[in-house]
PDB file of C-alpha atoms in Angstrom:
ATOM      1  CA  UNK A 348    -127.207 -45.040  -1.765  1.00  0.00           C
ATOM      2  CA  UNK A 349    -126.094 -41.306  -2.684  1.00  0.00           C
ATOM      3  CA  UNK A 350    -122.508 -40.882  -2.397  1.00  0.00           C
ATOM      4  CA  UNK A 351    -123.435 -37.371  -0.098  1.00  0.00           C
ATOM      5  CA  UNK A 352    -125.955 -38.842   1.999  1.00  0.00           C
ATOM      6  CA  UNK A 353    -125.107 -40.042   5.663  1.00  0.00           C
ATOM      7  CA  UNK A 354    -123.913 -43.731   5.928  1.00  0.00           C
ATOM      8  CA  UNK A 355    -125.788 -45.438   8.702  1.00  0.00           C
ATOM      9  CA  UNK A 356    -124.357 -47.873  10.547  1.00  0.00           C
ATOM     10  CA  UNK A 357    -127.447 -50.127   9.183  1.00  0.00           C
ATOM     11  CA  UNK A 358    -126.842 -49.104   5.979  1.00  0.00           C
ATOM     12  CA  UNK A 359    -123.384 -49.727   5.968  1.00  0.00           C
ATOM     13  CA  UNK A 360    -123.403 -53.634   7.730  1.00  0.00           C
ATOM     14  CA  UNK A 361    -126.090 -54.617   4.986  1.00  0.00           C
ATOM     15  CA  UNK A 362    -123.445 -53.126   1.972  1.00  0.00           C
ATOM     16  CA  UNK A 363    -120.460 -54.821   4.162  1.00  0.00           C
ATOM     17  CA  UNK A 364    -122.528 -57.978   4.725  1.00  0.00           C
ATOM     18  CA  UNK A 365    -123.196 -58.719   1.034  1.00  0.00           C
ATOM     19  CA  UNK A 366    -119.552 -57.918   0.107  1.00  0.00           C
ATOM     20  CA  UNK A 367    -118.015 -60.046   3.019  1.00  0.00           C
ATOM     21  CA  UNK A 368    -120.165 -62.766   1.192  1.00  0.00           C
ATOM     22  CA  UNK A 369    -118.642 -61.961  -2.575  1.00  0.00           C
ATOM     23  CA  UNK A 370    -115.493 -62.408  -0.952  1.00  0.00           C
ATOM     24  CA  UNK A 371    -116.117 -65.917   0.762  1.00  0.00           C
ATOM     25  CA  UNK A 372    -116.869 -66.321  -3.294  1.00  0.00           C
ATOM     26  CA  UNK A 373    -113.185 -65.342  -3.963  1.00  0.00           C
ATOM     27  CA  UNK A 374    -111.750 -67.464  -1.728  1.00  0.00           C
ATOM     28  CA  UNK A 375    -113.386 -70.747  -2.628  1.00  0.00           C
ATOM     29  CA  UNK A 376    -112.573 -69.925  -6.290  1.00  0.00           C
ATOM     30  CA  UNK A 377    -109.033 -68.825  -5.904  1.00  0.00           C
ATOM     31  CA  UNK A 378    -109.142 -72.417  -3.752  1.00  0.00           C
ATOM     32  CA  UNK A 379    -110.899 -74.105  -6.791  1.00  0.00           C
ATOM     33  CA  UNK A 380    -108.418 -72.685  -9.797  1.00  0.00           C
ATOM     34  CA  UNK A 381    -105.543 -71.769  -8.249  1.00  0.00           C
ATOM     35  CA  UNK A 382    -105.470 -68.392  -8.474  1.00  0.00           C
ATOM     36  CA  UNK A 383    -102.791 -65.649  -7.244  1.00  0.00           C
ATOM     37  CA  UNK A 384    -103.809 -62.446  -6.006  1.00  0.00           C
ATOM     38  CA  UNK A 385    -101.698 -59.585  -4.678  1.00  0.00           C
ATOM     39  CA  UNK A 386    -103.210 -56.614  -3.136  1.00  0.00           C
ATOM     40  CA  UNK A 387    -101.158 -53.520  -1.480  1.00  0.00           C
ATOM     41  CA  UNK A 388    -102.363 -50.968   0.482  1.00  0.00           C
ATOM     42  CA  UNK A 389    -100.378 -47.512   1.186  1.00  0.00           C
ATOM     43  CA  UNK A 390    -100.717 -44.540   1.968  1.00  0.00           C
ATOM     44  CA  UNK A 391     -99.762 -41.630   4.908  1.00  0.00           C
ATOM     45  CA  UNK A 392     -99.985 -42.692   8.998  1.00  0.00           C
ATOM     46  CA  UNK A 393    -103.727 -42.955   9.773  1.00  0.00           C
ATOM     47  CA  UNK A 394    -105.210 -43.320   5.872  1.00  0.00           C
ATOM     48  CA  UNK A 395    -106.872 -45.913   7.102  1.00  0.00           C
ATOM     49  CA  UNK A 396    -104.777 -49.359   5.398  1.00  0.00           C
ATOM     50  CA  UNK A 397    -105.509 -51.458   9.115  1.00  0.00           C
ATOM     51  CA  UNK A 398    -108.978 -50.869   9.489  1.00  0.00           C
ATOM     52  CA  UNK A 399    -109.579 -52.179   5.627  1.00  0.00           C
ATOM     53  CA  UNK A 400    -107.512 -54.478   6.048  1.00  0.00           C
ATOM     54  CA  UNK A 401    -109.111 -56.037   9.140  1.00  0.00           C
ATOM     55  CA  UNK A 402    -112.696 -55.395   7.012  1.00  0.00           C
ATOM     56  CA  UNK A 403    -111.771 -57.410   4.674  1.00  0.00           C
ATOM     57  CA  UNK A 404    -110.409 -60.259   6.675  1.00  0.00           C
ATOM     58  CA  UNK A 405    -113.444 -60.877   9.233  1.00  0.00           C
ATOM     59  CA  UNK A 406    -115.282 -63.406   7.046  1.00  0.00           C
ATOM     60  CA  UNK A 407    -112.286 -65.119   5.208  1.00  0.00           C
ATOM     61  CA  UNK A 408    -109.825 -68.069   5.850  1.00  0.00           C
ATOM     62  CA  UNK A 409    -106.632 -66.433   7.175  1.00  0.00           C
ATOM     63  CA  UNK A 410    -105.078 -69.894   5.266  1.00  0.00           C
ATOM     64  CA  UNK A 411    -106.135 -68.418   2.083  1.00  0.00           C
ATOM     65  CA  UNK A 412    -105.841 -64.703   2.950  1.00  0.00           C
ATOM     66  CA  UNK A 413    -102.713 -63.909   4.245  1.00  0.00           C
ATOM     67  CA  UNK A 414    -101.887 -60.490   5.568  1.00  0.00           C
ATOM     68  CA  UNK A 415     -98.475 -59.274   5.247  1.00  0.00           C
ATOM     69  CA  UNK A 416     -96.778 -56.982   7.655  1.00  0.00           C
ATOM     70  CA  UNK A 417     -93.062 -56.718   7.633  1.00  0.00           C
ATOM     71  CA  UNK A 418     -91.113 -55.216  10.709  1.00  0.00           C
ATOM     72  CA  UNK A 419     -87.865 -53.370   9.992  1.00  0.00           C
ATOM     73  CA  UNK A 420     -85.374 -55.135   8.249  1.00  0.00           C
ATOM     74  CA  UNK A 421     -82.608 -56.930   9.492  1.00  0.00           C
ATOM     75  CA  UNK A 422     -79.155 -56.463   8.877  1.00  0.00           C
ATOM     76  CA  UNK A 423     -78.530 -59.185   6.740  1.00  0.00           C
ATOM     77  CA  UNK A 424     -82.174 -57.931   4.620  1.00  0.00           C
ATOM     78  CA  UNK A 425     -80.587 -54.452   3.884  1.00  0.00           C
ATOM     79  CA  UNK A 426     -77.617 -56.302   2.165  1.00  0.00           C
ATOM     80  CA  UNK A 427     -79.867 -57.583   0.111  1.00  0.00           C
ATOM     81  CA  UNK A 428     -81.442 -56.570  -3.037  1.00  0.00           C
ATOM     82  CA  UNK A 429     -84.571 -54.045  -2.029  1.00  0.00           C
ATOM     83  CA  UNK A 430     -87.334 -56.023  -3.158  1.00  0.00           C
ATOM     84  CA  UNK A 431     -85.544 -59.351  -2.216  1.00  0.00           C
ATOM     85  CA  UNK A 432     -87.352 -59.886   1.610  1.00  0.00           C
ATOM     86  CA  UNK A 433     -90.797 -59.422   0.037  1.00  0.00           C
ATOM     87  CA  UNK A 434     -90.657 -61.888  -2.292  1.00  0.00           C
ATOM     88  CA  UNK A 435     -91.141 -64.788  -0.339  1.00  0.00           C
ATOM     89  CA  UNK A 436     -94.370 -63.272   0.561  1.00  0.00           C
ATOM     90  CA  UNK A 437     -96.150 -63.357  -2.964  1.00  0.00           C
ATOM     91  CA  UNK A 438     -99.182 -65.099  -3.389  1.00  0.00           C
ATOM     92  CA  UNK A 439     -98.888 -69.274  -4.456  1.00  0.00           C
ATOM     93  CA  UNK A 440    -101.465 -71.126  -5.870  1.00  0.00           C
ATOM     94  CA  UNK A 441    -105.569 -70.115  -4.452  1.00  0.00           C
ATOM     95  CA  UNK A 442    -103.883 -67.689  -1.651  1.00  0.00           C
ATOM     96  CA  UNK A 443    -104.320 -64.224  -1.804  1.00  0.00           C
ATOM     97  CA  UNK A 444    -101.628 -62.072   0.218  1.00  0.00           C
ATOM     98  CA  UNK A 445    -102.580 -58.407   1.238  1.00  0.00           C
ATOM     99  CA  UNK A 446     -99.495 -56.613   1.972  1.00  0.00           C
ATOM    100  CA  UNK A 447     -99.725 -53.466   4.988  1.00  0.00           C
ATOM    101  CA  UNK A 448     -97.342 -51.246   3.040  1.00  0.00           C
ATOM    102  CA  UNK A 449     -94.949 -52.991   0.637  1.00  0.00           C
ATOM    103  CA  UNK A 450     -91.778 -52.559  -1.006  1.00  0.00           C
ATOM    104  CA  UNK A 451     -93.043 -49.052  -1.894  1.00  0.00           C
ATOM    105  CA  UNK A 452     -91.912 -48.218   1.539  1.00  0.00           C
ATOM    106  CA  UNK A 453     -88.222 -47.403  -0.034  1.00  0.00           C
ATOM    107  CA  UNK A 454     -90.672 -44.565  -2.218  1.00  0.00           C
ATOM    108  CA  UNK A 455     -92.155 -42.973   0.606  1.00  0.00           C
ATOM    109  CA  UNK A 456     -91.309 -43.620   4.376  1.00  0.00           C
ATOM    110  CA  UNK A 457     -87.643 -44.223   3.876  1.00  0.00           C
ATOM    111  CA  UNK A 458     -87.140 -41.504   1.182  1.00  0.00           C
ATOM    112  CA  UNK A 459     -89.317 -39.141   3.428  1.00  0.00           C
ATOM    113  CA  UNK A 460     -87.100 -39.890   6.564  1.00  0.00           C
ATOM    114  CA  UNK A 461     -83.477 -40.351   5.025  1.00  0.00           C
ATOM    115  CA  UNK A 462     -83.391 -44.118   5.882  1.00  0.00           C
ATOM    116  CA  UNK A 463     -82.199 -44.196   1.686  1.00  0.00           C
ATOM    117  CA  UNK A 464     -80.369 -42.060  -0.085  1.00  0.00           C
ATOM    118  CA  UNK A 465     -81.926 -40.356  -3.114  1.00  0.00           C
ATOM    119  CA  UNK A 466     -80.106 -42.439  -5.527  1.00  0.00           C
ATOM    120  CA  UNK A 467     -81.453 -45.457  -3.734  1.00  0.00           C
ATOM    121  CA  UNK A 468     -84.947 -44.304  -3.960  1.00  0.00           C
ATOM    122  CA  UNK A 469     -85.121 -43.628  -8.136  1.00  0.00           C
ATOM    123  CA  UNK A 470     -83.289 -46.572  -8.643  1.00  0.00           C
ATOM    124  CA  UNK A 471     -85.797 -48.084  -7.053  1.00  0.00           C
ATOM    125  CA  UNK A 472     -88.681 -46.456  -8.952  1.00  0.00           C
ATOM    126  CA  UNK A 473     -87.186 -47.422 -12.583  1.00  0.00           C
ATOM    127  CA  UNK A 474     -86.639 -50.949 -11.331  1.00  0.00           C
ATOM    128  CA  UNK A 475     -89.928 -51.964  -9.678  1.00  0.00           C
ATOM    129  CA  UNK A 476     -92.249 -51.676 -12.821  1.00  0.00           C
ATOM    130  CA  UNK A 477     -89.895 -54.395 -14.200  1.00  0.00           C
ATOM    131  CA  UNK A 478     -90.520 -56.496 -11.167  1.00  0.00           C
ATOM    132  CA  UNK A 479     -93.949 -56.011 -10.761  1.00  0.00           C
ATOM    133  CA  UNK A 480     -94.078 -56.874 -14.681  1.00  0.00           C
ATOM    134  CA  UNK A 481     -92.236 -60.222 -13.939  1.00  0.00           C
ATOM    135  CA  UNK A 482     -95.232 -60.852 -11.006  1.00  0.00           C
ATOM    136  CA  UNK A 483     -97.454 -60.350 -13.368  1.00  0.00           C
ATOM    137  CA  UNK A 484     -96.541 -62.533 -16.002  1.00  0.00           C
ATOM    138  CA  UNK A 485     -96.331 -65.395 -13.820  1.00  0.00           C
ATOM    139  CA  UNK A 486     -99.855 -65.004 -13.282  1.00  0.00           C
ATOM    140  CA  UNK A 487    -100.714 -62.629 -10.316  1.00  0.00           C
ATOM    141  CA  UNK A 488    -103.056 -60.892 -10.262  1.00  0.00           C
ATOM    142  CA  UNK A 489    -101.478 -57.243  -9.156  1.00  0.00           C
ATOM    143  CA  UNK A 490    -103.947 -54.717  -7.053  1.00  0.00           C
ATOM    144  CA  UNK A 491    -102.461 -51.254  -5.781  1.00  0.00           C
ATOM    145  CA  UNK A 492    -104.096 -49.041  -3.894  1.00  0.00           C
ATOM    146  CA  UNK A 493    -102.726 -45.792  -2.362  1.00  0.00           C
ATOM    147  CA  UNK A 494    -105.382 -44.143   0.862  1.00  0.00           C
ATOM    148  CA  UNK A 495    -105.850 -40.454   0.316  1.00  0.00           C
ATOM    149  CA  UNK A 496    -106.459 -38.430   4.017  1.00  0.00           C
ATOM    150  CA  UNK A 497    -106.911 -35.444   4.200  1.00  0.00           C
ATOM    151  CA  UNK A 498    -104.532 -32.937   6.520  1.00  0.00           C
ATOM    152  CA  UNK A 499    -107.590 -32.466   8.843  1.00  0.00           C
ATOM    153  CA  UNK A 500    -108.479 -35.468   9.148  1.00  0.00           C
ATOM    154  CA  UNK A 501    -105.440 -37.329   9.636  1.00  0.00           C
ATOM    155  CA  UNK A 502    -104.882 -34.874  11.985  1.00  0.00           C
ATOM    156  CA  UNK A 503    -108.150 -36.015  14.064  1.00  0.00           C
ATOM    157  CA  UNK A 504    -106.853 -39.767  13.789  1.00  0.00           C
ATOM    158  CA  UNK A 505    -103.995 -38.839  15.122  1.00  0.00           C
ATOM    159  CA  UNK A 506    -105.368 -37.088  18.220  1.00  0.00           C
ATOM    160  CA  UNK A 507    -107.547 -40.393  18.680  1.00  0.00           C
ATOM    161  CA  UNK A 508    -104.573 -42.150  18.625  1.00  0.00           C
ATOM    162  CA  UNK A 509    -103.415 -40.235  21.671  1.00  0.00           C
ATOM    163  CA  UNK A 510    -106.370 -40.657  23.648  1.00  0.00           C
ATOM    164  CA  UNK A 511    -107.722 -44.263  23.242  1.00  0.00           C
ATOM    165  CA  UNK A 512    -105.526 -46.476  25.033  1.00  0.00           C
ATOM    166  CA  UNK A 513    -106.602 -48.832  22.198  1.00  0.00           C
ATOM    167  CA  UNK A 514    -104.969 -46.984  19.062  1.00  0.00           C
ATOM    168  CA  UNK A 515    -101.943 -45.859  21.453  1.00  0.00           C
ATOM    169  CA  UNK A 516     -99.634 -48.507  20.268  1.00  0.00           C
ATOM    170  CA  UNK A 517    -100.184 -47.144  16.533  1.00  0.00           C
ATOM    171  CA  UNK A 518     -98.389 -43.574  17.451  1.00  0.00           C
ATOM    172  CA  UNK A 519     -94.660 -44.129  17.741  1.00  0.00           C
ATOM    173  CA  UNK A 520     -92.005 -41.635  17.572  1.00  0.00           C
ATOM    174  CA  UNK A 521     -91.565 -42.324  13.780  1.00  0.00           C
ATOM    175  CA  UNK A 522     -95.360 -41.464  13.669  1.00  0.00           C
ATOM    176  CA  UNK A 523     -95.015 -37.682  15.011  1.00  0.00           C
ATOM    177  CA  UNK A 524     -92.146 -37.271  12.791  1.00  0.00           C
ATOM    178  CA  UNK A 525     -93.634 -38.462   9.128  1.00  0.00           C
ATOM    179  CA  UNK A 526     -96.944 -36.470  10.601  1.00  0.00           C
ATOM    180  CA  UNK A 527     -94.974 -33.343  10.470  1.00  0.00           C
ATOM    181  CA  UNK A 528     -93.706 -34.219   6.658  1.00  0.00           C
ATOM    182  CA  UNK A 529     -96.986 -33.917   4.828  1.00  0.00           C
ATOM    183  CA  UNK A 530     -95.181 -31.885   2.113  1.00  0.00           C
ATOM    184  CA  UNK A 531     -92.649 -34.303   1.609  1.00  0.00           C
ATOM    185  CA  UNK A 532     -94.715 -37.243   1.871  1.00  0.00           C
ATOM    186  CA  UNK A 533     -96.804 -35.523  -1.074  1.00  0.00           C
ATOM    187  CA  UNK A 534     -93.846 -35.092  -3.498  1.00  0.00           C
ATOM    188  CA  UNK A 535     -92.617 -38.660  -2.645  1.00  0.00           C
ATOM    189  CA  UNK A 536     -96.310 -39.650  -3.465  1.00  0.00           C
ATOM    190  CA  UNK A 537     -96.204 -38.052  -6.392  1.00  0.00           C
ATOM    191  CA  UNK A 538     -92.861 -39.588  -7.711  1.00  0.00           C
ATOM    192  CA  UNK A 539     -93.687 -42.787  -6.958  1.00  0.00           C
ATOM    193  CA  UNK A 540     -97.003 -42.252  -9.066  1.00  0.00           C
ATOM    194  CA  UNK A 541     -95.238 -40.873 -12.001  1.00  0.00           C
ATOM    195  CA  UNK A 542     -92.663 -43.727 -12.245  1.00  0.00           C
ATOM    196  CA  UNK A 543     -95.190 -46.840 -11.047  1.00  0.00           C
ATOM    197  CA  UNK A 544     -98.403 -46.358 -12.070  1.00  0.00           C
ATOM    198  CA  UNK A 545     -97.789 -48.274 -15.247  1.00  0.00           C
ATOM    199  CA  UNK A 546    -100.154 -50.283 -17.511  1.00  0.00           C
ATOM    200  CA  UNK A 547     -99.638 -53.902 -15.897  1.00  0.00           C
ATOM    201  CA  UNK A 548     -99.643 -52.787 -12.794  1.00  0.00           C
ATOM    202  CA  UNK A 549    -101.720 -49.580 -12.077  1.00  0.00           C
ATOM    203  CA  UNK A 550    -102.228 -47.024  -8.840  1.00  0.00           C
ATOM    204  CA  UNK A 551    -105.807 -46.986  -7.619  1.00  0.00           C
ATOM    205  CA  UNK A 552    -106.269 -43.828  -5.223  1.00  0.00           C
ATOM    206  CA  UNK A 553    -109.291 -43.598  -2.814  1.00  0.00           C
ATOM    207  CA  UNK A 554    -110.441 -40.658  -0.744  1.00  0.00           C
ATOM    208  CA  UNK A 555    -110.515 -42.209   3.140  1.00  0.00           C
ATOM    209  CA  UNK A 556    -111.546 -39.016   5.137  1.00  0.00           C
ATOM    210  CA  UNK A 557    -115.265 -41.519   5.354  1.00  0.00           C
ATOM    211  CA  UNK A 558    -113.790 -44.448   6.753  1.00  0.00           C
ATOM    212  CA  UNK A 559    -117.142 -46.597   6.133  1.00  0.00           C
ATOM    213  CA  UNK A 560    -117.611 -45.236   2.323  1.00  0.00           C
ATOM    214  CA  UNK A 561    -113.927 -46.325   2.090  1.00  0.00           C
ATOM    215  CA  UNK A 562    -114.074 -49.917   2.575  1.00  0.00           C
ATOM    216  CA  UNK A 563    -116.556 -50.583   0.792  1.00  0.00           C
ATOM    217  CA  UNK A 564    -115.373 -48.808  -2.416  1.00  0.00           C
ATOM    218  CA  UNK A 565    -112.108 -50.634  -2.245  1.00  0.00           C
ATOM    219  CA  UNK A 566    -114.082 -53.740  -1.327  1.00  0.00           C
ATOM    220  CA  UNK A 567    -116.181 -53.167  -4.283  1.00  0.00           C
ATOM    221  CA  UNK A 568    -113.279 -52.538  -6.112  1.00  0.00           C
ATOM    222  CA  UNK A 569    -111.004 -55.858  -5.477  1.00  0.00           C
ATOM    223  CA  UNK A 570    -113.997 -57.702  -6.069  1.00  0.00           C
ATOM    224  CA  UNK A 571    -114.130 -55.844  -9.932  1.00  0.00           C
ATOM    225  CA  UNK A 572    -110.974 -56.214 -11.117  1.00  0.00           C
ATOM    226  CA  UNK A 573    -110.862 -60.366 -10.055  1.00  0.00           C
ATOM    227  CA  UNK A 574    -112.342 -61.891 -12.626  1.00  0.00           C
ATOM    228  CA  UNK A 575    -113.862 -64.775 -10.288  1.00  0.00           C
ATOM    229  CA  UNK A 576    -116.992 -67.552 -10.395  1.00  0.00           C
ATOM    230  CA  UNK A 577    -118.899 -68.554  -8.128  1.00  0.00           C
ATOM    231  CA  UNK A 578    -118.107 -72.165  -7.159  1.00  0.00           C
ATOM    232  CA  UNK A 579    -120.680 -74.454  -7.050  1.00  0.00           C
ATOM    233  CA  UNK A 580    -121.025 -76.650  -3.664  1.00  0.00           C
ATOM    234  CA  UNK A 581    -122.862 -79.005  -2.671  1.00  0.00           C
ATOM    235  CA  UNK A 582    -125.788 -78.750  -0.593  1.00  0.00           C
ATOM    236  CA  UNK A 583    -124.984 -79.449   3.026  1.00  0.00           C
ATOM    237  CA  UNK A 584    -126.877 -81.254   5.815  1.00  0.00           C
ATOM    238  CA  UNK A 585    -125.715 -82.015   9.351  1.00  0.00           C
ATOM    239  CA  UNK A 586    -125.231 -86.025   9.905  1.00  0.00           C
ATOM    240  CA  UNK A 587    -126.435 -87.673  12.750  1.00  0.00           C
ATOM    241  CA  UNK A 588    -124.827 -87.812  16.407  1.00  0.00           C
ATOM    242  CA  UNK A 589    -123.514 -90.734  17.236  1.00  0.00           C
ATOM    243  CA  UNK A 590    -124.933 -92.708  20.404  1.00  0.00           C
ATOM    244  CA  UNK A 591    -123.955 -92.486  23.523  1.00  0.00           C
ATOM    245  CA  UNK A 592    -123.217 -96.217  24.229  1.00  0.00           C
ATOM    246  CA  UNK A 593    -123.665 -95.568  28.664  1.00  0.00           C
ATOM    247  CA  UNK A 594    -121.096 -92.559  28.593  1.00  0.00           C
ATOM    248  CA  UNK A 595    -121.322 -90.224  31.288  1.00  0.00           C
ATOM    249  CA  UNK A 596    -119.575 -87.140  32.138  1.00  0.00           C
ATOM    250  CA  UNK A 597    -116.768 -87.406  34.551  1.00  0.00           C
ATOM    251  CA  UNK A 598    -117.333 -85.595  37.574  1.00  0.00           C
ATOM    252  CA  UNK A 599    -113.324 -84.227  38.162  1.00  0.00           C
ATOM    253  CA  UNK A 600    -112.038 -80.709  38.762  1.00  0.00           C
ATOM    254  CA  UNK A 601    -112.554 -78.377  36.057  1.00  0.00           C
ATOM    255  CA  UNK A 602    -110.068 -75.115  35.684  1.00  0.00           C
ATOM    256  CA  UNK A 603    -113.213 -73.210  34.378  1.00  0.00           C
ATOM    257  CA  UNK A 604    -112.888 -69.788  33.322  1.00  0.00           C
ATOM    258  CA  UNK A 605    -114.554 -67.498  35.873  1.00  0.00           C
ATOM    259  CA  UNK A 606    -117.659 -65.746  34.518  1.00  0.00           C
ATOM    260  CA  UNK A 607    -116.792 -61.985  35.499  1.00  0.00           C
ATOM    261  CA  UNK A 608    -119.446 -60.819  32.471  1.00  0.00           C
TER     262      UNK A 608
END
């Protein structure tokens, strides 16, 4: 498959369909050892981060894969230490937890729109490669991965957003506002990489103007940097009924659904 030939939709659900299988793989074997994963996705309003999120999610166990989405935080959360309401969240024993945006938010969206103050924000960036270090070393395995769009075609997401009374809940007033920031979005992108994008726990960037090519390059990605086995099961083989022993169907009123389709 040429990286600048046109993606069919065949093409692309026989790629997905093998990788959705891989990753049935990683769940019985984080379910077999025990194994932590941590994957974040960020990146600018309409990079894509909910539509590979929801990819990667149709053939797994939401019991194993957990998706993280925080709301705002509370007042008793900002009193807290920054990182402090996310860490509940981190992956146990065979689970692994995707986060939709992170505590990088203090790095971007709340830097971007004042919601921190600029001392808030670096002290954040020298601290979190000392947390992320401590998650780490008690055995997670760390994945970060920032969405590149471009200005053009965020721009065309955006306008979808407008129009589909689908996506409509996705533009808020917050939304319009970071859209006009791009410029400020890309220097707080570009501080957070300098300070975070360590050794232990490293940035991976992907281009998501080709929302199809996307997923399954980060897809293909988790699935290379988890060093996972295949788990062998048992073969299996559908037992027997039982009998009906003279039951018969009761005849009472049903609520049935009404077949409109």
């Amino acid at each position: 498959m040429k990286a600048d030939a046109a993606l069919s939709g065949k093409a692309y659900r026989k790629q997905l369909a093998a990788l959705h299988a891989e990753l049935v793989n990683v769940q019985l074997w984080a379910q077999a050892t025990g194994a932590k994963v941590c994957i974040i996705f960020e990146g600018r309003d309409g990079a894509g981060k909910g539509g590979v999120i929801k990819t990667i999610m149709e053939r797994v166990s939401p019991r194993t894969f957990r998706v993280i989405a925080l709301p705002a935080p509370t007042e008793r959360e900002k009193s807290q230490m920054y990182v402090q309401r996310y860490l509940p969240h981190l992956p146990a024993g065979g689970e692994i937890v995707i986060f939709d945006r992170s505590w990088y938010n203090r790095a971007g969206v709340e830097r971007v729109m004042g919601f921190c103050t600029e001392a808030e924000a670096e002290t954040f960036l020298d601290a979190v490669p000392l947390v992320e270090r401590a998650i780490v070393n008690s055995g997670v395995i760390l994945l970060k991965y920032w969405l590149e769009v471009g200005q053009s075609e965020q721009t065309e997401r955006m306008k979808e957003r407008i129009d589909d009374p689908r996506k409509v809940w996705k533009l808020s007033p917050m939304d319009l506002e970071s859209y006009s920031r791009w410029y400020d979005y890309s220097r707080a992108r570009d501080a957070m990489f300098l300070k975070t994008d360590t050794a232990h726990a490293p940035w991976f960037a992907v281009r998501s103007d080709d929302k199809k090519r996307m997923r399954l390059n980060v897809i293909r990605h988790i699935l290379d940097h988890i060093p996972y086995e295949e788990v062998p099961r048992q073969k299996v083989k559908l037992p027997k009924r039982d009998k009906d022993h003279g039951y018969v169907e009761p005849q009472f009123a049903r609520n049935w659904v009404p077949q409109v389709y």
